[in-house]
Structures are given as structure tokens and as C-alpha cells.
Amino acid sequence: MRPIWKGMLSFGLVNIPVSLVPATRKQAINFNQLRKSDYSRVQYKKVAAIDGKEVPADQIVKGYEVSPDSYVVISDAELEQISPEQSRVIDIEDFCRLDEIDPRHYDASYYLVPNEGAGKAYALLLRALKESNVVGIAKIVKHQKEYLVAIRPTEGALSLSTMLFPEELISTADLEVKPDIELSDKELSMAKLLVESQISKFDPNKYRNEYYNAVYNLIITKAEKEQISCVTENEHASAGKVIDIMAALEASIKAIEEKEKPKRKKKTG
């Protein structure tokens, strides 16, 4: 797995050279948009709202709308001046109990992998966190943005979860929910009985992305049976030439199948 960040993980006076790698991958099938009449690709251009003219990238600036059609323009140089200092150190500031963290704070997940020569220090922190049943809280600067993170032991490795700051969470006070509705003892008893009768140990392997699989199977079926009429960039739209794009489809499907192989092995294993 290719690291997306390299630096030091620090707690106290212990510094551990580590690499950050993704712990998740999004399972999605991406579609291109085509013109219905000839299946030519639909492209997007950035145009000015006032005259509809295309705007080159070097003529685009950042603006924050403070009132309708009134903007404060911020330059890249101004943003760089207040950007968090690029640091290659994840300094654990606090340790806390896992059950004290509201799950809503969690965002993206990664693994911290020890670099060469860092195995012992890495194992020391991993074991300490596991036996103390605590999570390390730190900050990391990635892509010129500062993130709050939680570091915890996960199946023999250290995982890092980026977290949302408190102001990024929407309070339930803003929802139209009335938790103080009067309930009878019988209603509550029956509801609890229903819930408790279905309690089981959480097993993520029993759940499948059914929609993804259905779309994937649809693509496989159509690719095997159909030829698609489309226009390439070098052909005029009126040509209406029918070409065999099975090779391109097969290459795309092969890529999808490669992603599916690990899951199939787990399922049959």
C-alpha cells in the first residue's frame, strides 16, 4: 500500500517513524455522462455566470459570499500565511477511554505502519494502548489542513481516525425531536423485549453492499450481450458509427473484479 504521509508518532519522549496508509476503500461504481442521441461524452466547463464565457484556470480566484452577489476575495498567498505549519510529527497530547468518544466525531480511517527500525517502539505503544484500554488524541497536518485524530490498537496494528471538531457536529437541539413523549410501561416493556430478543454480536461480514453487487452484475450482463453505438472524439457526431467497445468494457470489468477478489476469498474461505 502506498503511504500518503510519512513522519513521526510521538508520545512523551518516544518518537516512532511511521507511514500513514488508507484503512478503507470506497465501494462505488462510477458512471460517465453521455449524450442520449449518440453516447458521446458530456464535458464540463467553467463559465462565468454573467456572460457564459469559459474562464481559464489562471483567471479563477476564491471568493466567500457575505451577502447576495457580494464576495470577499481571498488569495492563495493569504491562505498560505495562515495555513497550519507543515509538521511531520503526530504528537499525542492526551489519552482517554474509548467509550468517552462520541462516535459522531469519527471521520476517515487509516493505519499507522512502523518504518524500518521502529518495530520495538511501535509495539510498545500498541501494547500500552491495548492493555490500558485507552485512545491517544493528537493532531496531524495533511494537505495543508489540520485534523484532530484518535490513535488506537486495531487487530495488531495502530489505526488512526481523523475526527470532526465539536463545531462540525450538528446538535440534536436543532432537530424536531421530542424525547419527552409520554410512554406507558407496557409499551416500553414490549419495545425492550423486541430489541433484546434480537441482540447479537456485531459481525460486519454478514452485511453486504447489495446495491453495488446488483449494479456490478447488471454491467457484466449487458457487456456480454450488447454493442454500444457511440462517437469517439475523432468522429463527427452525425456518423453514427457502431463500434465494438467490449475491449474497453472488459478492461473496466477486470479492474472491478480485481477489487472483488479479496472479498470472494473471504466469503469462500
Coordinates of C-alpha atoms in Angstrom, one line a residue:
M1 CA 0.0 0.0 0.0
R2 CA 1.4 3.4 -0.9
P3 CA 1.9 5.7 2.1
I4 CA 0.1 9.1 1.9
W5 CA 2.1 10.6 4.7
K6 CA 5.4 9.9 6.5
G7 CA 6.6 11.3 9.8
M8 CA 6.9 10.7 13.5
L9 CA 4.4 9.4 16.0
S10 CA 5.4 10.9 19.4
F11 CA 4.3 10.2 23.0
G12 CA 6.3 11.6 25.8
L13 CA 9.9 11.3 24.7
V14 CA 9.3 8.4 22.4
N15 CA 9.4 9.1 18.7
I16 CA 8.3 6.4 16.2
P17 CA 8.9 6.8 12.5
V18 CA 5.7 5.8 10.8
S19 CA 3.8 5.9 7.5
L20 CA 0.1 6.6 7.1
V21 CA -1.8 4.3 4.7
P22 CA -5.6 4.1 4.0
A23 CA -7.6 1.6 6.1
T24 CA -10.7 1.8 3.9
R25 CA -11.7 1.9 0.3
K26 CA -15.0 3.3 -1.0
Q27 CA -17.1 0.7 -2.9
A28 CA -18.8 2.5 -5.7
I29 CA -19.3 2.2 -9.4
N30 CA -18.7 5.4 -11.3
F31 CA -20.6 6.3 -14.4
N32 CA -19.7 8.7 -17.2
Q33 CA -22.5 11.0 -18.5
L34 CA -23.3 10.5 -22.2
R35 CA -25.5 12.3 -24.7
K36 CA -28.5 10.1 -25.3
S37 CA -28.6 10.5 -29.0
D38 CA -25.1 9.2 -29.8
Y39 CA -23.5 8.3 -26.5
S40 CA -20.7 10.9 -26.8
R41 CA -19.2 12.1 -23.5
V42 CA -20.6 15.1 -21.8
Q43 CA -17.9 17.5 -20.6
Y44 CA -18.0 20.2 -18.0
K45 CA -16.6 23.7 -18.5
K46 CA -16.2 26.5 -16.0
V47 CA -18.1 29.6 -17.3
A48 CA -18.9 33.0 -15.9
A49 CA -22.5 33.4 -14.9
I50 CA -22.6 37.0 -16.2
D51 CA -21.8 36.2 -19.9
G52 CA -21.5 32.5 -20.2
K53 CA -17.8 32.7 -21.4
E54 CA -15.4 29.9 -20.4
V55 CA -12.9 31.0 -17.7
P56 CA -9.3 29.7 -17.8
A57 CA -7.9 28.3 -14.6
D58 CA -5.4 31.1 -14.1
Q59 CA -8.3 33.7 -14.0
I60 CA -10.3 32.0 -11.2
V61 CA -10.0 33.3 -7.7
K62 CA -11.6 32.2 -4.4
G63 CA -14.5 34.3 -3.1
Y64 CA -16.7 34.0 0.0
E65 CA -20.3 35.2 -0.4
V66 CA -21.1 37.6 2.5
S67 CA -24.4 38.7 1.0
P68 CA -26.2 38.1 -2.2
D69 CA -23.7 38.7 -5.1
S70 CA -21.2 40.3 -2.7
Y71 CA -17.9 38.5 -2.1
V72 CA -14.8 38.8 -0.1
V73 CA -11.9 37.6 -2.4
I74 CA -9.1 35.6 -0.7
S75 CA -5.8 35.0 -2.4
D76 CA -3.8 31.8 -2.2
A77 CA -1.0 33.7 -0.7
E78 CA -3.3 34.9 2.1
L79 CA -4.4 31.4 2.8
E80 CA -0.8 30.1 2.9
Q81 CA 0.1 32.7 5.6
I82 CA -2.5 31.2 8.0
S83 CA -2.2 27.6 6.9
P84 CA -1.1 25.2 9.7
E85 CA 2.6 24.7 9.8
Q86 CA 3.6 21.6 7.9
S87 CA 4.7 19.2 10.6
R88 CA 5.9 15.7 10.2
V89 CA 5.1 14.8 13.8
I90 CA 1.9 13.4 15.3
D91 CA 2.3 14.4 18.9
I92 CA -0.2 12.5 21.2
E93 CA -1.5 15.2 23.6
D94 CA -3.9 13.2 25.7
F95 CA -5.1 9.7 26.4
C96 CA -8.8 8.9 27.1
R97 CA -11.2 6.0 27.3
L98 CA -12.6 4.8 24.0
D99 CA -16.2 4.8 25.3
E100 CA -15.9 8.5 26.2
I101 CA -15.6 9.5 22.5
D102 CA -18.9 10.2 20.7
P103 CA -18.9 8.1 17.5
R104 CA -20.2 11.0 15.6
H105 CA -16.7 12.5 15.8
Y106 CA -15.1 9.8 13.7
D107 CA -14.5 10.5 10.0
A108 CA -11.9 8.7 7.8
S109 CA -9.7 5.7 8.9
Y110 CA -6.1 4.9 8.3
Y111 CA -3.3 2.6 9.5
L112 CA -0.1 3.7 11.0
V113 CA 2.7 1.4 9.8
P114 CA 6.2 1.4 11.5
N115 CA 9.1 2.4 9.3
E116 CA 12.4 0.5 9.3
G117 CA 13.9 0.2 12.8
A118 CA 10.8 1.4 14.6
G119 CA 9.3 -2.0 15.4
K120 CA 10.0 -2.1 19.1
A121 CA 8.8 1.4 19.9
Y122 CA 5.7 0.8 17.8
A123 CA 5.0 -2.5 19.6
L124 CA 5.5 -0.7 22.9
L125 CA 2.8 1.9 22.2
L126 CA 0.5 -0.6 20.6
R127 CA 0.7 -2.9 23.7
A128 CA 0.4 0.0 26.2
L129 CA -2.8 1.3 24.5
K130 CA -4.3 -2.1 24.3
E131 CA -3.7 -3.1 27.9
S132 CA -4.6 0.3 29.3
N133 CA -7.8 0.3 27.1
V134 CA -7.2 3.9 26.0
V135 CA -7.1 6.0 22.8
G136 CA -4.4 8.6 22.0
I137 CA -5.7 12.0 20.9
A138 CA -3.4 14.1 18.7
K139 CA -3.4 16.4 15.7
I140 CA -2.0 15.9 12.2
V141 CA -1.4 18.3 9.3
K142 CA -2.3 16.7 6.0
H143 CA -2.9 18.5 2.6
Q144 CA -2.5 21.9 4.4
K145 CA -5.3 21.1 6.8
E146 CA -5.2 20.3 10.4
Y147 CA -7.1 17.3 11.7
L148 CA -7.9 16.0 15.2
V149 CA -7.1 12.3 15.3
A150 CA -7.7 9.3 17.5
I151 CA -5.0 6.6 17.6
R152 CA -5.9 3.1 18.9
P153 CA -4.9 -0.5 18.6
T154 CA -6.8 -2.5 15.9
E155 CA -6.1 -6.1 15.1
G156 CA -2.4 -6.0 15.9
A157 CA -1.8 -2.6 14.3
L158 CA -2.3 1.1 15.2
S159 CA -5.2 2.7 13.4
L160 CA -5.7 6.5 13.1
S161 CA -9.1 8.0 12.7
T162 CA -9.5 11.6 11.7
M163 CA -12.2 13.3 13.8
L164 CA -14.6 16.1 13.4
F165 CA -14.2 19.1 15.7
P166 CA -17.1 19.9 18.1
E167 CA -18.2 22.8 15.9
E168 CA -18.6 20.5 13.0
L169 CA -21.2 18.4 14.7
I170 CA -24.9 19.4 14.4
S171 CA -26.6 19.5 17.7
T172 CA -29.7 17.4 18.2
A173 CA -31.2 20.5 19.7
D174 CA -31.7 21.7 16.1
L175 CA -33.9 18.7 15.3
E176 CA -37.6 18.5 15.6
V177 CA -37.5 15.5 18.0
K178 CA -39.4 15.3 21.2
P179 CA -37.8 12.8 23.5
D180 CA -40.1 13.5 26.4
I181 CA -43.2 11.9 24.9
E182 CA -45.2 10.0 27.5
L183 CA -44.9 6.2 27.2
S184 CA -46.8 3.5 29.1
D185 CA -44.9 0.9 31.0
K186 CA -46.4 -1.8 28.7
E187 CA -45.3 -0.1 25.5
L188 CA -41.7 0.3 26.8
S189 CA -41.6 -3.2 28.1
M190 CA -42.7 -4.6 24.7
A191 CA -40.2 -2.5 22.8
K192 CA -37.3 -3.5 25.1
L193 CA -38.4 -7.2 24.8
L194 CA -38.3 -6.9 21.0
V195 CA -34.9 -5.2 21.0
E196 CA -33.3 -7.6 23.5
S197 CA -34.6 -10.7 21.6
Q198 CA -32.5 -9.6 18.6
I199 CA -29.3 -8.7 20.3
S200 CA -26.3 -10.5 18.8
K201 CA -22.5 -9.9 18.5
F202 CA -21.7 -7.4 15.7
D203 CA -20.3 -9.3 12.7
P204 CA -19.6 -6.9 9.8
N205 CA -19.0 -9.8 7.4
K206 CA -22.7 -10.7 7.4
Y207 CA -23.6 -7.4 5.7
R208 CA -23.2 -6.9 2.0
N209 CA -23.4 -3.9 -0.3
E210 CA -26.4 -5.3 -2.2
Y211 CA -26.8 -2.3 -4.5
Y212 CA -23.2 -2.3 -5.6
N213 CA -23.4 -6.0 -6.4
A214 CA -26.6 -5.6 -8.3
V215 CA -25.2 -2.8 -10.4
Y216 CA -21.9 -4.8 -11.0
N217 CA -23.9 -7.8 -12.2
L218 CA -26.0 -5.6 -14.5
I219 CA -22.8 -4.2 -16.1
I220 CA -21.5 -7.8 -16.6
T221 CA -24.7 -9.0 -18.2
K222 CA -25.0 -6.0 -20.5
A223 CA -21.4 -6.1 -21.5
E224 CA -21.7 -9.7 -22.5
K225 CA -24.8 -9.2 -24.7
E226 CA -24.6 -5.7 -26.2
Q227 CA -22.6 -3.5 -28.6
I228 CA -23.0 0.2 -27.9
S229 CA -23.3 2.9 -30.5
C230 CA -21.0 5.8 -29.7
V231 CA -19.0 8.6 -31.1
T232 CA -15.3 9.0 -30.5
E233 CA -13.5 12.3 -30.2
N234 CA -12.2 11.9 -33.8
E235 CA -15.5 11.2 -35.4
H236 CA -18.3 13.6 -36.3
A237 CA -21.5 13.1 -34.3
S238 CA -23.6 12.5 -37.4
A239 CA -21.5 9.5 -38.4
G240 CA -23.5 7.3 -36.0
K241 CA -20.9 4.5 -36.4
V242 CA -21.4 1.4 -34.3
I243 CA -18.2 0.2 -32.7
D244 CA -17.4 -2.7 -30.5
I245 CA -16.3 -1.4 -27.1
M246 CA -16.1 -4.8 -25.5
A247 CA -12.4 -4.4 -25.0
A248 CA -12.8 -1.2 -23.0
L249 CA -15.6 -2.7 -21.0
E250 CA -13.7 -5.9 -20.3
A251 CA -10.8 -3.9 -19.1
S252 CA -13.1 -1.9 -16.7
I253 CA -14.8 -5.0 -15.5
K254 CA -11.5 -6.8 -15.0
A255 CA -10.4 -3.9 -12.7
I256 CA -13.7 -4.2 -10.8
E257 CA -13.1 -8.0 -10.5
E258 CA -9.6 -7.5 -9.1
K259 CA -11.1 -5.4 -6.3
E260 CA -13.7 -8.1 -5.7
K261 CA -11.2 -11.0 -5.4
P262 CA -10.2 -10.4 -1.7
K263 CA -13.9 -10.4 -0.7
R264 CA -14.7 -13.5 -2.6
K265 CA -11.8 -15.3 -1.0
K266 CA -13.1 -14.4 2.4
K267 CA -16.6 -15.5 1.5
T268 CA -15.5 -18.9 0.3
G269 CA -12.7 -19.3 2.9

